[in-house]
């Protein structure tokens, strides 16, 4: 079993920042977290889930959707089995439920290719 638990969401004003965290646990991933690429996806009401950012299993590479480039930063601490999403200059259009996902070895931009998912954390940005 793999458990991904997101935290750090909330209600903030436009232009401010939030940092999301996702901690992985469970017998499958506990000692192999460093073999999993991690990603953040988001889903706004009435919209499909979309890719936000991903980081390679060893942290050597990252990828971002265009709408968050230069505002969001994904990082990971393999010693803590945790991935982070630093979100700066938040906009109302960033409002969504943010999900953490894990994929063995290389990351993907396609949600269906991820092996494990968290339950999500809500981010609401007011104008």
mmCIF file of N, CA, C and O in Angstrom, residues 68-125:
data_model
loop_
_atom_site.group_PDB
_atom_site.id
_atom_site.type_symbol
_atom_site.label_atom_id
_atom_site.label_comp_id
_atom_site.label_asym_id
_atom_site.label_seq_id
_atom_site.Cartn_x
_atom_site.Cartn_y
_atom_site.Cartn_z
ATOM 1 N N UNK A 68 2.071 28.058 -15.139
ATOM 2 C CA UNK A 68 2.663 28.217 -13.807
ATOM 3 C C UNK A 68 4.169 28.435 -13.855
ATOM 4 O O UNK A 68 4.793 28.661 -12.813
ATOM 5 N N UNK A 69 4.749 28.364 -15.032
ATOM 6 C CA UNK A 69 6.194 28.590 -15.147
ATOM 7 C C UNK A 69 6.548 29.960 -14.586
ATOM 8 O O UNK A 69 5.823 30.929 -14.796
ATOM 9 N N UNK A 70 7.651 30.045 -13.905
ATOM 10 C CA UNK A 70 8.158 31.269 -13.280
ATOM 11 C C UNK A 70 7.362 31.676 -12.044
ATOM 12 O O UNK A 70 7.682 32.682 -11.414
ATOM 13 N N UNK A 71 6.318 30.919 -11.696
ATOM 14 C CA UNK A 71 5.558 31.211 -10.468
ATOM 15 C C UNK A 71 5.622 30.046 -9.482
ATOM 16 O O UNK A 71 5.666 30.258 -8.273
ATOM 17 N N UNK A 72 5.598 28.828 -10.007
ATOM 18 C CA UNK A 72 5.585 27.634 -9.154
ATOM 19 C C UNK A 72 6.941 26.932 -9.231
ATOM 20 O O UNK A 72 7.598 26.937 -10.290
ATOM 21 N N UNK A 73 7.323 26.304 -8.138
ATOM 22 C CA UNK A 73 8.559 25.522 -8.099
ATOM 23 C C UNK A 73 8.295 24.191 -7.407
ATOM 24 O O UNK A 73 7.804 24.179 -6.271
ATOM 25 N N UNK A 74 8.609 23.109 -8.090
ATOM 26 C CA UNK A 74 8.482 21.783 -7.489
ATOM 27 C C UNK A 74 9.856 21.357 -6.988
ATOM 28 O O UNK A 74 10.874 21.612 -7.631
ATOM 29 N N UNK A 75 9.868 20.726 -5.824
ATOM 30 C CA UNK A 75 11.118 20.237 -5.249
ATOM 31 C C UNK A 75 10.817 18.981 -4.443
ATOM 32 O O UNK A 75 9.650 18.652 -4.200
ATOM 33 N N UNK A 76 11.861 18.293 -4.020
ATOM 34 C CA UNK A 76 11.659 17.077 -3.237
ATOM 35 C C UNK A 76 12.793 16.906 -2.241
ATOM 36 O O UNK A 76 13.913 17.386 -2.459
ATOM 37 N N UNK A 77 12.459 16.229 -1.167
ATOM 38 C CA UNK A 77 13.440 15.845 -0.165
ATOM 39 C C UNK A 77 13.302 14.340 0.016
ATOM 40 O O UNK A 77 12.398 13.876 0.715
ATOM 41 N N UNK A 78 14.182 13.603 -0.609
ATOM 42 C CA UNK A 78 14.058 12.142 -0.562
ATOM 43 C C UNK A 78 14.322 11.585 0.828
ATOM 44 O O UNK A 78 13.870 10.483 1.147
ATOM 45 N N UNK A 79 15.022 12.330 1.653
ATOM 46 C CA UNK A 79 15.250 11.867 3.019
ATOM 47 C C UNK A 79 13.981 11.938 3.863
ATOM 48 O O UNK A 79 13.887 11.278 4.904
ATOM 49 N N UNK A 80 13.022 12.747 3.401
ATOM 50 C CA UNK A 80 11.757 12.899 4.118
ATOM 51 C C UNK A 80 10.584 12.303 3.343
ATOM 52 O O UNK A 80 9.425 12.468 3.755
ATOM 53 N N UNK A 81 10.865 11.667 2.223
ATOM 54 C CA UNK A 81 9.798 11.088 1.378
ATOM 55 C C UNK A 81 8.730 12.138 1.054
ATOM 56 O O UNK A 81 7.529 11.833 1.077
ATOM 57 N N UNK A 82 9.181 13.344 0.757
ATOM 58 C CA UNK A 82 8.248 14.455 0.587
ATOM 59 C C UNK A 82 8.561 15.244 -0.684
ATOM 60 O O UNK A 82 9.729 15.469 -1.008
ATOM 61 N N UNK A 83 7.510 15.659 -1.356
ATOM 62 C CA UNK A 83 7.622 16.556 -2.497
ATOM 63 C C UNK A 83 6.862 17.833 -2.171
ATOM 64 O O UNK A 83 5.854 17.797 -1.446
ATOM 65 N N UNK A 84 7.349 18.938 -2.689
ATOM 66 C CA UNK A 84 6.775 20.240 -2.386
ATOM 67 C C UNK A 84 6.377 20.954 -3.673
ATOM 68 O O UNK A 84 6.920 20.701 -4.745
ATOM 69 N N UNK A 85 5.431 21.877 -3.525
ATOM 70 C CA UNK A 85 5.081 22.776 -4.613
ATOM 71 C C UNK A 85 4.979 24.173 -4.020
ATOM 72 O O UNK A 85 4.041 24.472 -3.291
ATOM 73 N N UNK A 86 5.976 24.982 -4.304
ATOM 74 C CA UNK A 86 5.963 26.378 -3.885
ATOM 75 C C UNK A 86 5.221 27.177 -4.934
ATOM 76 O O UNK A 86 5.609 27.187 -6.102
ATOM 77 N N UNK A 87 4.149 27.832 -4.501
ATOM 78 C CA UNK A 87 3.315 28.575 -5.426
ATOM 79 C C UNK A 87 3.360 30.053 -5.064
ATOM 80 O O UNK A 87 2.909 30.437 -3.979
ATOM 81 N N UNK A 88 3.909 30.846 -5.950
ATOM 82 C CA UNK A 88 4.012 32.290 -5.743
ATOM 83 C C UNK A 88 3.109 33.037 -6.718
ATOM 84 O O UNK A 88 2.683 32.484 -7.737
ATOM 85 N N UNK A 89 2.847 34.283 -6.398
ATOM 86 C CA UNK A 89 2.027 35.128 -7.275
ATOM 87 C C UNK A 89 0.752 34.411 -7.698
ATOM 88 O O UNK A 89 0.399 34.384 -8.886
ATOM 89 N N UNK A 90 0.064 33.877 -6.738
ATOM 90 C CA UNK A 90 -1.125 33.101 -7.035
ATOM 91 C C UNK A 90 -2.206 33.947 -7.691
ATOM 92 O O UNK A 90 -2.363 35.141 -7.400
ATOM 93 N N UNK A 91 -2.936 33.310 -8.586
ATOM 94 C CA UNK A 91 -4.004 33.967 -9.334
ATOM 95 C C UNK A 91 -5.321 33.237 -9.070
ATOM 96 O O UNK A 91 -5.307 32.035 -8.750
ATOM 97 N N UNK A 92 -6.444 33.912 -9.235
ATOM 98 C CA UNK A 92 -7.739 33.226 -9.047
ATOM 99 C C UNK A 92 -7.869 31.970 -9.913
ATOM 100 O O UNK A 92 -8.493 30.999 -9.481
ATOM 101 N N UNK A 93 -7.281 31.965 -11.084
ATOM 102 C CA UNK A 93 -7.365 30.803 -11.965
ATOM 103 C C UNK A 93 -6.537 29.614 -11.471
ATOM 104 O O UNK A 93 -6.617 28.524 -12.048
ATOM 105 N N UNK A 94 -5.756 29.802 -10.415
ATOM 106 C CA UNK A 94 -5.047 28.688 -9.795
ATOM 107 C C UNK A 94 -5.944 27.926 -8.818
ATOM 108 O O UNK A 94 -5.533 26.885 -8.296
ATOM 109 N N UNK A 95 -7.131 28.440 -8.574
ATOM 110 C CA UNK A 95 -8.064 27.777 -7.666
ATOM 111 C C UNK A 95 -8.410 26.393 -8.173
ATOM 112 O O UNK A 95 -8.859 26.228 -9.316
ATOM 113 N N UNK A 96 -8.175 25.394 -7.332
ATOM 114 C CA UNK A 96 -8.416 24.002 -7.712
ATOM 115 C C UNK A 96 -8.091 23.100 -6.530
ATOM 116 O O UNK A 96 -7.520 23.554 -5.532
ATOM 117 N N UNK A 97 -8.434 21.842 -6.690
ATOM 118 C CA UNK A 97 -7.920 20.820 -5.779
ATOM 119 C C UNK A 97 -6.615 20.315 -6.370
ATOM 120 O O UNK A 97 -6.576 19.933 -7.547
ATOM 121 N N UNK A 98 -5.584 20.320 -5.563
ATOM 122 C CA UNK A 98 -4.256 19.913 -6.016
ATOM 123 C C UNK A 98 -3.955 18.498 -5.527
ATOM 124 O O UNK A 98 -4.090 18.210 -4.334
ATOM 125 N N UNK A 99 -3.539 17.657 -6.455
ATOM 126 C CA UNK A 99 -3.258 16.260 -6.170
ATOM 127 C C UNK A 99 -1.782 15.951 -6.391
ATOM 128 O O UNK A 99 -1.188 16.394 -7.369
ATOM 129 N N UNK A 100 -1.276 15.144 -5.509
ATOM 130 C CA UNK A 100 0.075 14.630 -5.617
ATOM 131 C C UNK A 100 -0.001 13.238 -6.245
ATOM 132 O O UNK A 100 -0.927 12.476 -5.946
ATOM 133 N N UNK A 101 0.979 12.912 -7.101
ATOM 134 C CA UNK A 101 0.982 11.605 -7.757
ATOM 135 C C UNK A 101 2.403 11.072 -7.855
ATOM 136 O O UNK A 101 3.358 11.859 -7.963
ATOM 137 N N UNK A 102 2.513 9.754 -7.844
ATOM 138 C CA UNK A 102 3.817 9.098 -7.920
ATOM 139 C C UNK A 102 3.861 8.122 -9.083
ATOM 140 O O UNK A 102 2.896 7.387 -9.320
ATOM 141 N N UNK A 103 4.991 8.115 -9.779
ATOM 142 C CA UNK A 103 5.184 7.213 -10.910
ATOM 143 C C UNK A 103 6.590 6.658 -10.828
ATOM 144 O O UNK A 103 7.558 7.401 -10.681
ATOM 145 N N UNK A 104 6.691 5.334 -10.947
ATOM 146 C CA UNK A 104 8.003 4.707 -10.860
ATOM 147 C C UNK A 104 8.897 5.186 -12.002
ATOM 148 O O UNK A 104 8.480 5.234 -13.161
ATOM 149 N N UNK A 105 10.109 5.590 -11.612
ATOM 150 C CA UNK A 105 11.168 5.994 -12.533
ATOM 151 C C UNK A 105 10.835 7.335 -13.208
ATOM 152 O O UNK A 105 10.761 8.343 -12.526
ATOM 153 N N UNK A 106 10.642 7.379 -14.504
ATOM 154 C CA UNK A 106 10.528 8.670 -15.180
ATOM 155 C C UNK A 106 9.140 9.274 -15.029
ATOM 156 O O UNK A 106 8.141 8.560 -14.967
ATOM 157 N N UNK A 107 9.070 10.610 -15.020
ATOM 158 C CA UNK A 107 7.781 11.253 -14.902
ATOM 159 C C UNK A 107 7.079 11.340 -16.254
ATOM 160 O O UNK A 107 7.671 11.105 -17.302
ATOM 161 N N UNK A 108 5.817 11.656 -16.183
ATOM 162 C CA UNK A 108 4.971 11.801 -17.361
ATOM 163 C C UNK A 108 4.084 13.012 -17.157
ATOM 164 O O UNK A 108 3.872 13.450 -16.025
ATOM 165 N N UNK A 109 3.571 13.546 -18.247
ATOM 166 C CA UNK A 109 2.607 14.631 -18.176
ATOM 167 C C UNK A 109 1.178 14.095 -18.204
ATOM 168 O O UNK A 109 0.231 14.873 -18.103
ATOM 169 N N UNK A 110 1.051 12.797 -18.329
ATOM 170 C CA UNK A 110 -0.247 12.149 -18.490
ATOM 171 C C UNK A 110 -0.674 11.522 -17.171
ATOM 172 O O UNK A 110 0.011 10.641 -16.641
ATOM 173 N N UNK A 111 -1.805 11.936 -16.661
ATOM 174 C CA UNK A 111 -2.240 11.479 -15.346
ATOM 175 C C UNK A 111 -2.450 9.967 -15.293
ATOM 176 O O UNK A 111 -2.165 9.341 -14.262
ATOM 177 N N UNK A 112 -2.904 9.383 -16.384
ATOM 178 C CA UNK A 112 -3.198 7.946 -16.386
ATOM 179 C C UNK A 112 -1.951 7.085 -16.197
ATOM 180 O O UNK A 112 -2.064 5.897 -15.879
ATOM 181 N N UNK A 113 -0.792 7.669 -16.375
ATOM 182 C CA UNK A 113 0.440 6.903 -16.252
ATOM 183 C C UNK A 113 0.982 6.876 -14.826
ATOM 184 O O UNK A 113 1.995 6.220 -14.577
ATOM 185 N N UNK A 114 0.330 7.564 -13.924
ATOM 186 C CA UNK A 114 0.803 7.587 -12.547
ATOM 187 C C UNK A 114 0.224 6.426 -11.753
ATOM 188 O O UNK A 114 -0.921 6.033 -11.936
ATOM 189 N N UNK A 115 1.057 5.913 -10.859
ATOM 190 C CA UNK A 115 0.711 4.702 -10.131
ATOM 191 C C UNK A 115 -0.098 4.969 -8.870
ATOM 192 O O UNK A 115 -0.959 4.168 -8.491
ATOM 193 N N UNK A 116 0.218 6.056 -8.196
ATOM 194 C CA UNK A 116 -0.406 6.330 -6.900
ATOM 195 C C UNK A 116 -0.810 7.805 -6.825
ATOM 196 O O UNK A 116 -0.135 8.670 -7.375
ATOM 197 N N UNK A 117 -1.906 8.028 -6.077
ATOM 198 C CA UNK A 117 -2.466 9.371 -5.949
ATOM 199 C C UNK A 117 -2.829 9.672 -4.512
ATOM 200 O O UNK A 117 -3.233 8.787 -3.760
ATOM 201 N N UNK A 118 -2.697 10.959 -4.163
ATOM 202 C CA UNK A 118 -3.222 11.427 -2.906
ATOM 203 C C UNK A 118 -4.671 11.834 -3.066
ATOM 204 O O UNK A 118 -5.232 11.769 -4.167
ATOM 205 N N UNK A 119 -5.263 12.267 -1.969
ATOM 206 C CA UNK A 119 -6.677 12.652 -1.987
ATOM 207 C C UNK A 119 -6.888 14.117 -2.321
ATOM 208 O O UNK A 119 -8.019 14.539 -2.550
ATOM 209 N N UNK A 120 -5.832 14.879 -2.312
ATOM 210 C CA UNK A 120 -5.927 16.265 -2.736
ATOM 211 C C UNK A 120 -5.999 17.258 -1.600
ATOM 212 O O UNK A 120 -6.400 16.928 -0.475
ATOM 213 N N UNK A 121 -5.615 18.483 -1.897
ATOM 214 C CA UNK A 121 -5.740 19.598 -0.966
ATOM 215 C C UNK A 121 -6.290 20.792 -1.733
ATOM 216 O O UNK A 121 -5.877 21.052 -2.871
ATOM 217 N N UNK A 122 -7.215 21.495 -1.127
ATOM 218 C CA UNK A 122 -7.911 22.575 -1.812
ATOM 219 C C UNK A 122 -7.119 23.872 -1.726
ATOM 220 O O UNK A 122 -6.669 24.270 -0.644
ATOM 221 N N UNK A 123 -6.973 24.513 -2.856
ATOM 222 C CA UNK A 123 -6.370 25.843 -2.934
ATOM 223 C C UNK A 123 -7.405 26.784 -3.533
ATOM 224 O O UNK A 123 -7.905 26.534 -4.635
ATOM 225 N N UNK A 124 -7.720 27.826 -2.808
ATOM 226 C CA UNK A 124 -8.674 28.822 -3.281
ATOM 227 C C UNK A 124 -8.009 30.186 -3.242
ATOM 228 O O UNK A 124 -7.511 30.607 -2.201
ATOM 229 N N UNK A 125 -7.999 30.851 -4.388
ATOM 230 C CA UNK A 125 -7.363 32.157 -4.504
ATOM 231 C C UNK A 125 -8.432 33.196 -4.795
ATOM 232 O O UNK A 125 -9.102 33.134 -5.833
#
